[in-house]
C-alpha cells in the first residue's frame, strides 16, 4: 500500500503562481512513476504532469512551459510548481503514484484561479 498526502493549493489570481506538494509513505520502494492529475467540475480527470524515478518528465500540452514537476526522492515527495495560472487551470489536483500494477491517489487539493 502507498499513501499520498497532498498539501498546498488555494486561491490565486490569473497570472499568479502556486505550488502543491505530495508526500508518499508506505511501500514507496514499489513506486515507479508519480504525477499530478486534475479534475474540473463536469470534466474528466486528466493528467497534468508525470515524473519517473529517474527524473524524466512529461507534461500535458496545456501546461507545458508553465508548470514544473519535480521530486525529492530522499523526502519521498513530488512537487508541482504552477506559474502563469489561467482560469482554466482551476480544478481539484490529485497526486498519483504507480507502484507495480496499482495506481494510488491522494485526496485532492483545490486550486482556484480567480480575480
N, CA, C and O atoms as a Tinker XYZ file with bonds, in Angstrom:
   460  protein
     1  N      0.831000   -1.196000    0.000000    73     2
     2  CA     0.000000    0.000000    0.000000    64     1     3
     3  C      0.868000    1.248000    0.000000    63     2     4     5
     4  O      1.933000    1.291000    0.616000    81     3
     5  N      0.388000    2.254000   -0.701000    73     3     6
     6  CA     1.050000    3.553000   -0.749000    64     5     7
     7  C      0.037000    4.601000   -0.309000    63     6     8     9
     8  O     -1.111000    4.596000   -0.754000    81     7
     9  N      0.466000    5.486000    0.558000    73     7    10
    10  CA    -0.376000    6.597000    0.982000    64     9    11
    11  C      0.205000    7.891000    0.429000    63    10    12    13
    12  O      1.418000    8.101000    0.443000    81    11
    13  N     -0.668000    8.741000   -0.051000    73    11    14
    14  CA    -0.270000   10.024000   -0.642000    64    13    15
    15  C     -1.016000   11.140000    0.079000    63    14    16    17
    16  O     -2.242000   11.115000    0.189000    81    15
    17  N     -0.267000   12.110000    0.562000    73    15    18
    18  CA    -0.867000   13.242000    1.264000    64    17    19
    19  C     -0.429000   14.527000    0.581000    63    18    20    21
    20  O      0.757000   14.850000    0.526000    81    19
    21  N     -1.408000   15.248000    0.066000    73    19    22
    22  CA    -1.121000   16.486000   -0.654000    64    21    23
    23  C     -1.197000   17.676000    0.284000    63    22    24    25
    24  O     -1.875000   17.643000    1.311000    81    23
    25  N     -0.491000   18.716000   -0.092000    73    23    26
    26  CA    -0.592000   19.990000    0.610000    64    25    27
    27  C     -0.373000   21.107000   -0.399000    63    26    28    29
    28  O      0.151000   20.892000   -1.492000    81    27
    29  N     -0.785000   22.297000   -0.004000    73    27    30
    30  CA    -0.695000   23.432000   -0.906000    64    29    31
    31  C     -2.038000   23.667000   -1.568000    63    30    32    33
    32  O     -3.076000   23.252000   -1.054000    81    31
    33  N     -2.014000   24.326000   -2.694000    73    31    34
    34  CA    -3.259000   24.687000   -3.341000    64    33    35
    35  C     -3.831000   25.941000   -2.720000    63    34    36    37
    36  O     -3.225000   26.546000   -1.836000    81    35
    37  N     -5.013000   26.328000   -3.194000    73    35    38
    38  CA    -5.661000   27.520000   -2.667000    64    37    39
    39  C     -6.130000   28.432000   -3.773000    63    38    40    41
    40  O     -6.380000   28.000000   -4.898000    81    39
    41  N     -6.245000   29.703000   -3.434000    73    39    42
    42  CA    -6.767000   30.708000   -4.365000    64    41    43
    43  C     -5.628000   31.573000   -4.884000    63    42    44    45
    44  O     -4.779000   32.024000   -4.115000    81    43
    45  N     -5.615000   31.801000   -6.191000    73    43    46
    46  CA    -4.592000   32.641000   -6.805000    64    45    47
    47  C     -5.232000   33.424000   -7.937000    63    46    48    49
    48  O     -6.184000   32.962000   -8.566000    81    47
    49  N     -4.710000   34.597000   -8.186000    73    47    50
    50  CA    -5.226000   35.410000   -9.291000    64    49    51
    51  C     -4.662000   34.916000  -10.620000    63    50    52    53
    52  O     -3.590000   34.311000  -10.648000    81    51
    53  N     -5.359000   35.161000  -11.706000    73    51    54
    54  CA    -4.814000   34.804000  -13.027000    64    53    55
    55  C     -3.441000   35.424000  -13.230000    63    54    56    57
    56  O     -3.216000   36.592000  -12.911000    81    55
    57  N     -2.536000   34.629000  -13.761000    73    55    58
    58  CA    -1.173000   35.086000  -13.950000    64    57    59
    59  C     -0.278000   34.817000  -12.766000    63    58    60    61
    60  O      0.937000   34.999000  -12.850000    81    59
    61  N     -0.858000   34.389000  -11.669000    73    59    62
    62  CA    -0.085000   34.132000  -10.462000    64    61    63
    63  C      0.522000   32.746000  -10.435000    63    62    64    65
    64  O      0.407000   31.979000  -11.391000    81    63
    65  N      1.179000   32.433000   -9.312000    73    63    66
    66  CA     1.862000   31.156000   -9.141000    64    65    67
    67  C      1.390000   30.465000   -7.878000    63    66    68    69
    68  O      0.955000   31.098000   -6.915000    81    67
    69  N      1.488000   29.157000   -7.915000    73    67    70
    70  CA     1.080000   28.346000   -6.774000    64    69    71
    71  C      1.832000   27.036000   -6.837000    63    70    72    73
    72  O      2.160000   26.543000   -7.917000    81    71
    73  N      2.101000   26.478000   -5.673000    73    71    74
    74  CA     2.767000   25.181000   -5.630000    64    73    75
    75  C      1.978000   24.197000   -4.803000    63    74    76    77
    76  O      1.346000   24.564000   -3.812000    81    75
    77  N      2.017000   22.946000   -5.213000    73    75    78
    78  CA     1.423000   21.866000   -4.442000    64    77    79
    79  C      2.480000   20.794000   -4.243000    63    78    80    81
    80  O      3.383000   20.637000   -5.064000    81    79
    81  N      2.362000   20.068000   -3.162000    73    79    82
    82  CA     3.309000   19.001000   -2.899000    64    81    83
    83  C      2.568000   17.754000   -2.446000    63    82    84    85
    84  O      1.418000   17.818000   -2.012000    81    83
    85  N      3.243000   16.628000   -2.555000    73    83    86
    86  CA     2.624000   15.347000   -2.225000    64    85    87
    87  C      3.674000   14.451000   -1.590000    63    86    88    89
    88  O      4.695000   14.139000   -2.202000    81    87
    89  N      3.410000   14.043000   -0.361000    73    87    90
    90  CA     4.327000   13.163000    0.358000    64    89    91
    91  C      3.818000   11.734000    0.294000    63    90    92    93
    92  O      2.657000   11.458000    0.596000    81    91
    93  N      4.697000   10.838000   -0.102000    73    91    94
    94  CA     4.336000    9.425000   -0.207000    64    93    95
    95  C      4.885000    8.661000    0.985000    63    94    96    97
    96  O      5.969000    8.958000    1.486000    81    95
    97  N      4.133000    7.688000    1.424000    73    95    98
    98  CA     4.580000    6.809000    2.502000    64    97    99
    99  C      4.052000    5.405000    2.240000    63    98   100   101
   100  O      3.228000    5.189000    1.351000    81    99
   101  N      4.536000    4.469000    3.022000    73    99   102
   102  CA     4.117000    3.079000    2.827000    64   101   103
   103  C      5.130000    2.353000    1.958000    63   102   104   105
   104  O      6.338000    2.481000    2.158000    81   103
   105  N      4.642000    1.603000    1.010000    73   103   106
   106  CA     5.511000    0.781000    0.150000    64   105   107
   107  C      6.099000    1.611000   -0.980000    63   106   108   109
   108  O      5.880000    1.328000   -2.158000    81   107
   109  N      6.848000    2.639000   -0.602000    73   107   110
   110  CA     7.344000    3.592000   -1.586000    64   109   111
   111  C      8.387000    2.981000   -2.505000    63   110   112   113
   112  O      8.617000    3.486000   -3.604000    81   111
   113  N      9.021000    1.898000   -2.068000    73   111   114
   114  CA    10.043000    1.273000   -2.899000    64   113   115
   115  C      9.428000    0.673000   -4.161000    63   114   116   117
   116  O     10.142000    0.385000   -5.121000    81   115
   117  N      8.120000    0.485000   -4.163000    73   115   118
   118  CA     7.449000   -0.077000   -5.332000    64   117   119
   119  C      7.069000    0.986000   -6.357000    63   118   120   121
   120  O      6.702000    0.661000   -7.486000    81   119
   121  N      7.157000    2.249000   -5.966000    73   119   122
   122  CA     6.703000    3.324000   -6.855000    64   121   123
   123  C      7.673000    3.481000   -8.019000    63   122   124   125
   124  O      8.882000    3.584000   -7.815000    81   123
   125  N      7.142000    3.498000   -9.243000    73   123   126
   126  CA     8.000000    3.744000  -10.394000    64   125   127
   127  C      7.586000    4.986000  -11.171000    63   126   128   129
   128  O      8.302000    5.426000  -12.070000    81   127
   129  N      6.436000    5.552000  -10.829000    73   127   130
   130  CA     6.002000    6.755000  -11.521000    64   129   131
   131  C      5.122000    7.561000  -10.581000    63   130   132   133
   132  O      4.263000    7.005000   -9.897000    81   131
   133  N      5.333000    8.859000  -10.545000    73   131   134
   134  CA     4.461000    9.750000   -9.783000    64   133   135
   135  C      4.003000   10.879000  -10.688000    63   134   136   137
   136  O      4.634000   11.181000  -11.701000    81   135
   137  N      2.908000   11.489000  -10.309000    73   135   138
   138  CA     2.410000   12.554000  -11.155000    64   137   139
   139  C      1.267000   13.315000  -10.531000    63   138   140   141
   140  O      0.862000   13.062000   -9.397000    81   139
   141  N      0.767000   14.242000  -11.294000    73   139   142
   142  CA    -0.360000   15.068000  -10.900000    64   141   143
   143  C     -1.434000   14.999000  -11.979000    63   142   144   145
   144  O     -1.147000   15.078000  -13.174000    81   143
   145  N     -2.670000   14.850000  -11.531000    73   143   146
   146  CA    -3.842000   14.897000  -12.386000    64   145   147
   147  C     -4.735000   16.022000  -11.864000    63   146   148   149
   148  O     -4.539000   16.523000  -10.756000    81   147
   149  N     -5.709000   16.406000  -12.672000    73   147   150
   150  CA    -6.662000   17.389000  -12.194000    64   149   151
   151  C     -8.045000   17.084000  -12.761000    63   150   152   153
   152  O     -8.196000   16.461000  -13.811000    81   151
   153  N     -9.027000   17.544000  -12.030000    73   151   154
   154  CA   -10.402000   17.345000  -12.454000    64   153   155
   155  C    -11.210000   18.592000  -12.157000    63   154   156   157
   156  O    -11.363000   18.985000  -11.001000    81   155
   157  N    -11.721000   19.205000  -13.201000    73   155   158
   158  CA   -12.574000   20.378000  -13.062000    64   157   159
   159  C    -14.037000   19.914000  -13.019000    63   158   160   161
   160  O    -14.354000   18.820000  -13.484000    81   159
   161  N    -14.911000   20.732000  -12.469000    73   159   162
   162  CA   -16.330000   20.346000  -12.399000    64   161   163
   163  C    -16.893000   19.998000  -13.765000    63   162   164   165
   164  O    -16.731000   20.760000  -14.718000    81   163
   165  N    -17.550000   18.858000  -13.867000    73   163   166
   166  CA   -18.173000   18.446000  -15.110000    64   165   167
   167  C    -17.225000   17.881000  -16.139000    63   166   168   169
   168  O    -17.630000   17.568000  -17.259000    81   167
   169  N    -15.956000   17.748000  -15.766000    73   167   170
   170  CA   -14.972000   17.238000  -16.718000    64   169   171
   171  C    -14.317000   15.974000  -16.179000    63   170   172   173
   172  O    -14.379000   15.686000  -14.984000    81   171
   173  N    -13.691000   15.228000  -17.080000    73   171   174
   174  CA   -12.985000   14.028000  -16.664000    64   173   175
   175  C    -11.635000   14.394000  -16.072000    63   174   176   177
   176  O    -11.060000   15.442000  -16.365000    81   175
   177  N    -11.153000   13.495000  -15.231000    73   175   178
   178  CA    -9.819000   13.689000  -14.680000    64   177   179
   179  C     -8.798000   13.570000  -15.812000    63   178   180   181
   180  O     -8.888000   12.686000  -16.664000    81   179
   181  N     -7.828000   14.481000  -15.796000    73   179   182
   182  CA    -6.820000   14.484000  -16.857000    64   181   183
   183  C     -5.420000   14.565000  -16.257000    63   182   184   185
   184  O     -5.221000   15.120000  -15.177000    81   183
   185  N     -4.475000   14.010000  -16.967000    73   183   186
   186  CA    -3.096000   14.064000  -16.497000    64   185   187
   187  C     -2.537000   15.453000  -16.724000    63   186   188   189
   188  O     -2.785000   16.082000  -17.752000    81   187
   189  N     -1.781000   15.918000  -15.751000    73   187   190
   190  CA    -1.123000   17.223000  -15.851000    64   189   191
   191  C      0.360000   17.035000  -16.116000    63   190   192   193
   192  O      0.911000   17.611000  -17.054000    81   191
   193  N      0.998000   16.226000  -15.285000    73   191   194
   194  CA     2.435000   16.007000  -15.425000    64   193   195
   195  C      2.813000   14.727000  -14.693000    63   194   196   197
   196  O      2.194000   14.354000  -13.696000    81   195
   197  N      3.847000   14.061000  -15.214000    73   195   198
   198  CA     4.348000   12.857000  -14.561000    64   197   199
   199  C      5.865000   12.915000  -14.493000    63   198   200   201
   200  O      6.512000   13.627000  -15.261000    81   199
   201  N      6.419000   12.150000  -13.559000    73   199   202
   202  CA     7.866000   12.096000  -13.400000    64   201   203
   203  C      8.255000   10.680000  -12.980000    63   202   204   205
   204  O      7.655000   10.094000  -12.079000    81   203
   205  N      9.268000   10.150000  -13.652000    73   203   206
   206  CA     9.735000    8.803000  -13.331000    64   205   207
   207  C     10.739000    8.842000  -12.184000    63   206   208   209
   208  O     11.150000    9.910000  -11.732000    81   207
   209  N     11.125000    7.652000  -11.726000    73   207   210
   210  CA    12.140000    7.578000  -10.674000    64   209   211
   211  C     13.447000    8.211000  -11.127000    63   210   212   213
   212  O     14.203000    8.748000  -10.318000    81   211
   213  N     13.703000    8.142000  -12.421000    73   211   214
   214  CA    14.929000    8.705000  -12.946000    64   213   215
   215  C     14.849000   10.184000  -13.245000    63   214   216   217
   216  O     15.836000   10.795000  -13.653000    81   215
   217  N     13.680000   10.762000  -13.043000    73   215   218
   218  CA    13.534000   12.200000  -13.237000    64   217   219
   219  C     13.022000   12.614000  -14.606000    63   218   220   221
   220  O     12.944000   13.808000  -14.898000    81   219
   221  N     12.671000   11.653000  -15.448000    73   219   222
   222  CA    12.105000   12.008000  -16.744000    64   221   223
   223  C     10.690000   12.540000  -16.550000    63   222   224   225
   224  O      9.886000   11.960000  -15.820000    81   223
   225  N     10.405000   13.647000  -17.212000    73   223   226
   226  CA     9.121000   14.305000  -17.021000    64   225   227
   227  C      8.298000   14.317000  -18.296000    63   226   228   229
   228  O      8.823000   14.213000  -19.405000    81   227
   229  N      6.996000   14.445000  -18.106000    73   227   230
   230  CA     6.081000   14.554000  -19.224000    64   229   231
   231  C      4.953000   15.489000  -18.805000    63   230   232   233
   232  O      4.474000   15.435000  -17.672000    81   231
   233  N      4.537000   16.344000  -19.731000    73   231   234
   234  CA     3.531000   17.355000  -19.404000    64   233   235
   235  C      2.388000   17.336000  -20.407000    63   234   236   237
   236  O      2.573000   17.018000  -21.582000    81   235
   237  N      1.218000   17.679000  -19.924000    73   235   238
   238  CA     0.106000   17.929000  -20.830000    64   237   239
   239  C      0.428000   19.167000  -21.657000    63   238   240   241
   240  O      1.073000   20.095000  -21.169000    81   239
   241  N     -0.018000   19.181000  -22.895000    73   239   242
   242  CA     0.275000   20.308000  -23.771000    64   241   243
   243  C     -0.215000   21.627000  -23.176000    63   242   244   245
   244  O      0.418000   22.667000  -23.357000    81   243
   245  N     -1.324000   21.581000  -22.476000    73   243   246
   246  CA    -1.938000   22.797000  -21.955000    64   245   247
   247  C     -1.123000   23.461000  -20.850000    63   246   248   249
   248  O     -1.347000   24.630000  -20.536000    81   247
   249  N     -0.175000   22.726000  -20.256000    73   247   250
   250  CA     0.601000   23.293000  -19.145000    64   249   251
   251  C      2.086000   23.402000  -19.455000    63   250   252   253
   252  O      2.847000   23.927000  -18.643000    81   251
   253  N      2.507000   22.919000  -20.604000    73   251   254
   254  CA     3.927000   22.977000  -20.948000    64   253   255
   255  C      4.428000   24.417000  -20.920000    63   254   256   257
   256  O      3.785000   25.332000  -21.437000    81   255
   257  N      5.589000   24.589000  -20.304000    73   255   258
   258  CA     6.181000   25.917000  -20.210000    64   257   259
   259  C      5.675000   26.729000  -19.034000    63   258   260   261
   260  O      6.234000   27.780000  -18.718000    81   259
   261  N      4.616000   26.253000  -18.379000    73   259   262
   262  CA     4.059000   26.988000  -17.226000    64   261   263
   263  C      4.176000   26.194000  -15.925000    63   262   264   265
   264  O      4.361000   26.772000  -14.855000    81   263
   265  N      4.070000   24.893000  -16.021000    73   263   266
   266  CA     4.114000   24.039000  -14.832000    64   265   267
   267  C      5.434000   23.266000  -14.808000    63   266   268   269
   268  O      5.993000   22.928000  -15.851000    81   267
   269  N      5.911000   22.999000  -13.604000    73   267   270
   270  CA     7.125000   22.214000  -13.438000    64   269   271
   271  C      6.898000   21.159000  -12.368000    63   270   272   273
   272  O      6.520000   21.471000  -11.240000    81   271
   273  N      7.135000   19.910000  -12.737000    73   271   274
   274  CA     7.042000   18.824000  -11.776000    64   273   275
   275  C      8.451000   18.427000  -11.344000    63   274   276   277
   276  O      9.375000   18.403000  -12.157000    81   275
   277  N      8.605000   18.121000  -10.074000    73   275   278
   278  CA     9.907000   17.692000   -9.569000    64   277   279
   279  C      9.679000   16.735000   -8.408000    63   278   280   281
   280  O      8.573000   16.633000   -7.876000    81   279
   281  N     10.730000   16.044000   -8.028000    73   279   282
   282  CA    10.587000   15.125000   -6.905000    64   281   283
   283  C     11.840000   15.127000   -6.068000    63   282   284   285
   284  O     12.940000   15.358000   -6.571000    81   283
   285  N     11.671000   14.870000   -4.803000    73   283   286
   286  CA    12.765000   14.722000   -3.865000    64   285   287
   287  C     12.693000   13.286000   -3.370000    63   286   288   289
   288  O     11.876000   12.960000   -2.509000    81   287
   289  N     13.538000   12.440000   -3.911000    73   287   290
   290  CA    13.473000   11.023000   -3.556000    64   289   291
   291  C     13.840000   10.779000   -2.097000    63   290   292   293
   292  O     13.384000    9.806000   -1.497000    81   291
   293  N     14.657000   11.654000   -1.525000    73   291   294
   294  CA    15.022000   11.500000   -0.117000    64   293   295
   295  C     13.814000   11.747000    0.782000    63   294   296   297
   296  O     13.621000   11.068000    1.790000    81   295
   297  N     13.004000   12.735000    0.395000    73   295   298
   298  CA    11.826000   13.070000    1.188000    64   297   299
   299  C     10.582000   12.341000    0.700000    63   298   300   301
   300  O      9.508000   12.480000    1.285000    81   299
   301  N     10.726000   11.554000   -0.386000    73   299   302
   302  CA     9.582000   10.839000   -0.967000    64   301   303
   303  C      8.441000   11.801000   -1.286000    63   302   304   305
   304  O      7.272000   11.518000   -1.022000    81   303
   305  N      8.805000   12.920000   -1.848000    73   303   306
   306  CA     7.834000   13.981000   -2.112000    64   305   307
   307  C      7.927000   14.423000   -3.566000    63   306   308   309
   308  O      9.016000   14.526000   -4.131000    81   307
   309  N      6.775000   14.681000   -4.157000    73   307   310
   310  CA     6.717000   15.212000   -5.511000    64   309   311
   311  C      6.049000   16.580000   -5.453000    63   310   312   313
   312  O      5.122000   16.801000   -4.674000    81   311
   313  N      6.523000   17.476000   -6.273000    73   311   314
   314  CA     6.054000   18.863000   -6.265000    64   313   315
   315  C      5.513000   19.234000   -7.642000    63   314   316   317
   316  O      5.916000   18.678000   -8.664000    81   315
   317  N      4.601000   20.178000   -7.636000    73   315   318
   318  CA     4.139000   20.769000   -8.881000    64   317   319
   319  C      4.129000   22.282000   -8.686000    63   318   320   321
   320  O      3.348000   22.815000   -7.898000    81   319
   321  N      4.999000   22.955000   -9.407000    73   319   322
   322  CA     5.037000   24.412000   -9.390000    64   321   323
   323  C      4.232000   24.914000  -10.582000    63   322   324   325
   324  O      4.505000   24.550000  -11.726000    81   323
   325  N      3.254000   25.740000  -10.306000    73   323   326
   326  CA     2.366000   26.230000  -11.354000    64   325   327
   327  C      2.530000   27.734000  -11.488000    63   326   328   329
   328  O      2.255000   28.483000  -10.551000    81   327
   329  N      2.975000   28.166000  -12.643000    73   327   330
   330  CA     3.169000   29.584000  -12.932000    64   329   331
   331  C      2.226000   30.022000  -14.050000    63   330   332   333
   332  O      1.680000   29.204000  -14.790000    81   331
   333  N      2.056000   31.324000  -14.147000    73   331   334
   334  CA     1.190000   31.889000  -15.201000    64   333   335
   335  C     -0.161000   31.186000  -15.238000    63   334   336   337
   336  O     -0.646000   30.785000  -16.296000    81   335
   337  N     -0.747000   31.050000  -14.076000    73   335   338
   338  CA    -2.002000   30.315000  -13.977000    64   337   339
   339  C     -3.133000   31.012000  -14.713000    63   338   340   341
   340  O     -3.223000   32.239000  -14.753000    81   339
   341  N     -3.988000   30.187000  -15.291000    73   339   342
   342  CA    -5.143000   30.664000  -16.048000    64   341   343
   343  C     -6.418000   30.184000  -15.358000    63   342   344   345
   344  O     -6.382000   29.205000  -14.612000    81   343
   345  N     -7.524000   30.847000  -15.592000    73   343   346
   346  CA    -8.790000   30.379000  -15.003000    64   345   347
   347  C     -9.099000   28.930000  -15.342000    63   346   348   349
   348  O     -9.691000   28.211000  -14.537000    81   347
   349  N     -8.699000   28.505000  -16.528000    73   347   350
   350  CA    -8.980000   27.119000  -16.927000    64   349   351
   351  C     -8.110000   26.095000  -16.210000    63   350   352   353
   352  O     -8.327000   24.892000  -16.352000    81   351
   353  N     -7.124000   26.561000  -15.440000    73   351   354
   354  CA    -6.322000   25.649000  -14.622000    64   353   355
   355  C     -7.023000   25.290000  -13.310000    63   354   356   357
   356  O     -6.585000   24.387000  -12.598000    81   355
   357  N     -8.092000   25.985000  -12.998000    73   355   358
   358  CA    -8.804000   25.720000  -11.753000    64   357   359
   359  C     -9.379000   24.308000  -11.754000    63   358   360   361
   360  O    -10.041000   23.892000  -12.705000    81   359
   361  N     -9.119000   23.588000  -10.687000    73   359   362
   362  CA    -9.564000   22.190000  -10.602000    64   361   363
   363  C     -9.150000   21.637000   -9.248000    63   362   364   365
   364  O     -8.454000   22.294000   -8.474000    81   363
   365  N     -9.585000   20.433000   -8.985000    73   363   366
   366  CA    -9.019000   19.674000   -7.881000    64   365   367
   367  C     -7.825000   18.914000   -8.436000    63   366   368   369
   368  O     -7.940000   18.178000   -9.416000    81   367
   369  N     -6.688000   19.102000   -7.801000    73   367   370
   370  CA    -5.455000   18.469000   -8.249000    64   369   371
   371  C     -5.182000   17.245000   -7.380000    63   370   372   373
   372  O     -5.203000   17.313000   -6.151000    81   371
   373  N     -4.926000   16.130000   -8.049000    73   371   374
   374  CA    -4.698000   14.861000   -7.374000    64   373   375
   375  C     -3.275000   14.377000   -7.622000    63   374   376   377
   376  O     -2.792000   14.369000   -8.754000    81   375
   377  N     -2.626000   13.980000   -6.557000    73   375   378
   378  CA    -1.336000   13.320000   -6.663000    64   377   379
   379  C     -1.575000   11.862000   -7.011000    63   378   380   381
   380  O     -2.544000   11.255000   -6.556000    81   379
   381  N     -0.689000   11.309000   -7.817000    73   379   382
   382  CA    -0.834000    9.907000   -8.168000    64   381   383
   383  C      0.503000    9.203000   -8.096000    63   382   384   385
   384  O      1.557000    9.807000   -8.296000    81   383
   385  N      0.441000    7.920000   -7.808000    73   383   386
   386  CA     1.640000    7.089000   -7.795000    64   385   387
   387  C      1.294000    5.731000   -8.389000    63   386   388   389
   388  O      0.263000    5.136000   -8.077000    81   387
   389  N      2.179000    5.264000   -9.246000    73   387   390
   390  CA     2.022000    3.931000   -9.817000    64   389   391
   391  C      3.076000    3.038000   -9.182000    63   390   392   393
   392  O      4.273000    3.314000   -9.257000    81   391
   393  N      2.613000    1.968000   -8.561000    73   391   394
   394  CA     3.501000    1.017000   -7.902000    64   393   395
   395  C      3.135000   -0.360000   -8.427000    63   394   396   397
   396  O      2.090000   -0.916000   -8.089000    81   395
   397  N      4.013000   -0.896000   -9.258000    73   395   398
   398  CA     3.688000   -2.168000   -9.883000    64   397   399
   399  C      2.509000   -1.989000  -10.824000    63   398   400   401
   400  O      2.588000   -1.213000  -11.776000    81   399
   401  N      1.436000   -2.687000  -10.572000    73   399   402
   402  CA     0.243000   -2.573000  -11.414000    64   401   403
   403  C     -0.843000   -1.767000  -10.727000    63   402   404   405
   404  O     -1.953000   -1.650000  -11.246000    81   403
   405  N     -0.539000   -1.217000   -9.578000    73   403   406
   406  CA    -1.553000   -0.480000   -8.830000    64   405   407
   407  C     -1.342000    1.024000   -8.963000    63   406   408   409
   408  O     -0.217000    1.521000   -9.015000    81   407
   409  N     -2.467000    1.724000   -9.015000    73   407   410
   410  CA    -2.461000    3.177000   -9.147000    64   409   411
   411  C     -3.073000    3.747000   -7.869000    63   410   412   413
   412  O     -4.206000    3.424000   -7.513000    81   411
   413  N     -2.320000    4.586000   -7.196000    73   411   414
   414  CA    -2.773000    5.190000   -5.952000    64   413   415
   415  C     -3.055000    6.666000   -6.161000    63   414   416   417
   416  O     -2.464000    7.321000   -7.020000    81   415
   417  N     -3.982000    7.174000   -5.344000    73   415   418
   418  CA    -4.381000    8.575000   -5.465000    64   417   419
   419  C     -4.366000    9.260000   -4.102000    63   418   420   421
   420  O     -4.643000    8.648000   -3.070000    81   419
   421  N     -4.033000   10.555000   -4.131000    73   419   422
   422  CA    -4.197000   11.365000   -2.945000    64   421   423
   423  C     -5.641000   11.822000   -2.832000    63   422   424   425
   424  O     -6.485000   11.491000   -3.665000    81   423
   425  N     -5.907000   12.591000   -1.781000    73   423   426
   426  CA    -7.280000   13.006000   -1.519000    64   425   427
   427  C     -7.698000   14.196000   -2.371000    63   426   428   429
   428  O     -8.886000   14.505000   -2.466000    81   427
   429  N     -6.738000   14.863000   -2.988000    73   427   430
   430  CA    -7.036000   16.010000   -3.832000    64   429   431
   431  C     -6.914000   17.318000   -3.087000    63   430   432   433
   432  O     -7.204000   17.399000   -1.893000    81   431
   433  N     -6.483000   18.340000   -3.799000    73   431   434
   434  CA    -6.390000   19.678000   -3.227000    64   433   435
   435  C     -6.931000   20.676000   -4.253000    63   434   436   437
   436  O     -6.640000   20.584000   -5.445000    81   435
   437  N     -7.713000   21.617000   -3.768000    73   435   438
   438  CA    -8.393000   22.552000   -4.666000    64   437   439
   439  C     -7.460000   23.683000   -5.086000    63   438   440   441
   440  O     -6.773000   24.283000   -4.259000    81   439
   441  N     -7.450000   23.958000   -6.369000    73   439   442
   442  CA    -6.757000   25.125000   -6.911000    64   441   443
   443  C     -7.800000   26.001000   -7.592000    63   442   444   445
   444  O     -8.472000   25.567000   -8.528000    81   443
   445  N     -7.929000   27.219000   -7.124000    73   443   446
   446  CA    -8.887000   28.161000   -7.678000    64   445   447
   447  C     -8.139000   29.337000   -8.289000    63   446   448   449
   448  O     -7.292000   29.945000   -7.635000    81   447
   449  N     -8.445000   29.654000   -9.524000    73   447   450
   450  CA    -7.801000   30.765000  -10.217000    64   449   451
   451  C     -8.881000   31.784000  -10.540000    63   450   452   453
   452  O     -9.714000   31.576000  -11.423000    81   451
   453  N     -8.849000   32.880000   -9.811000    73   451   454
   454  CA    -9.920000   33.872000   -9.969000    64   453   455
   455  C     -9.437000   35.224000   -9.483000    63   454   456   457
   456  O     -8.639000   35.316000   -8.550000    81   455
   457  N     -9.928000   36.263000  -10.122000    73   455   458
   458  CA    -9.622000   37.613000   -9.659000    64   457   459
   459  C    -10.703000   38.105000   -8.698000    63   458   460
   460  O    -10.621000   39.227000   -8.199000    81   459
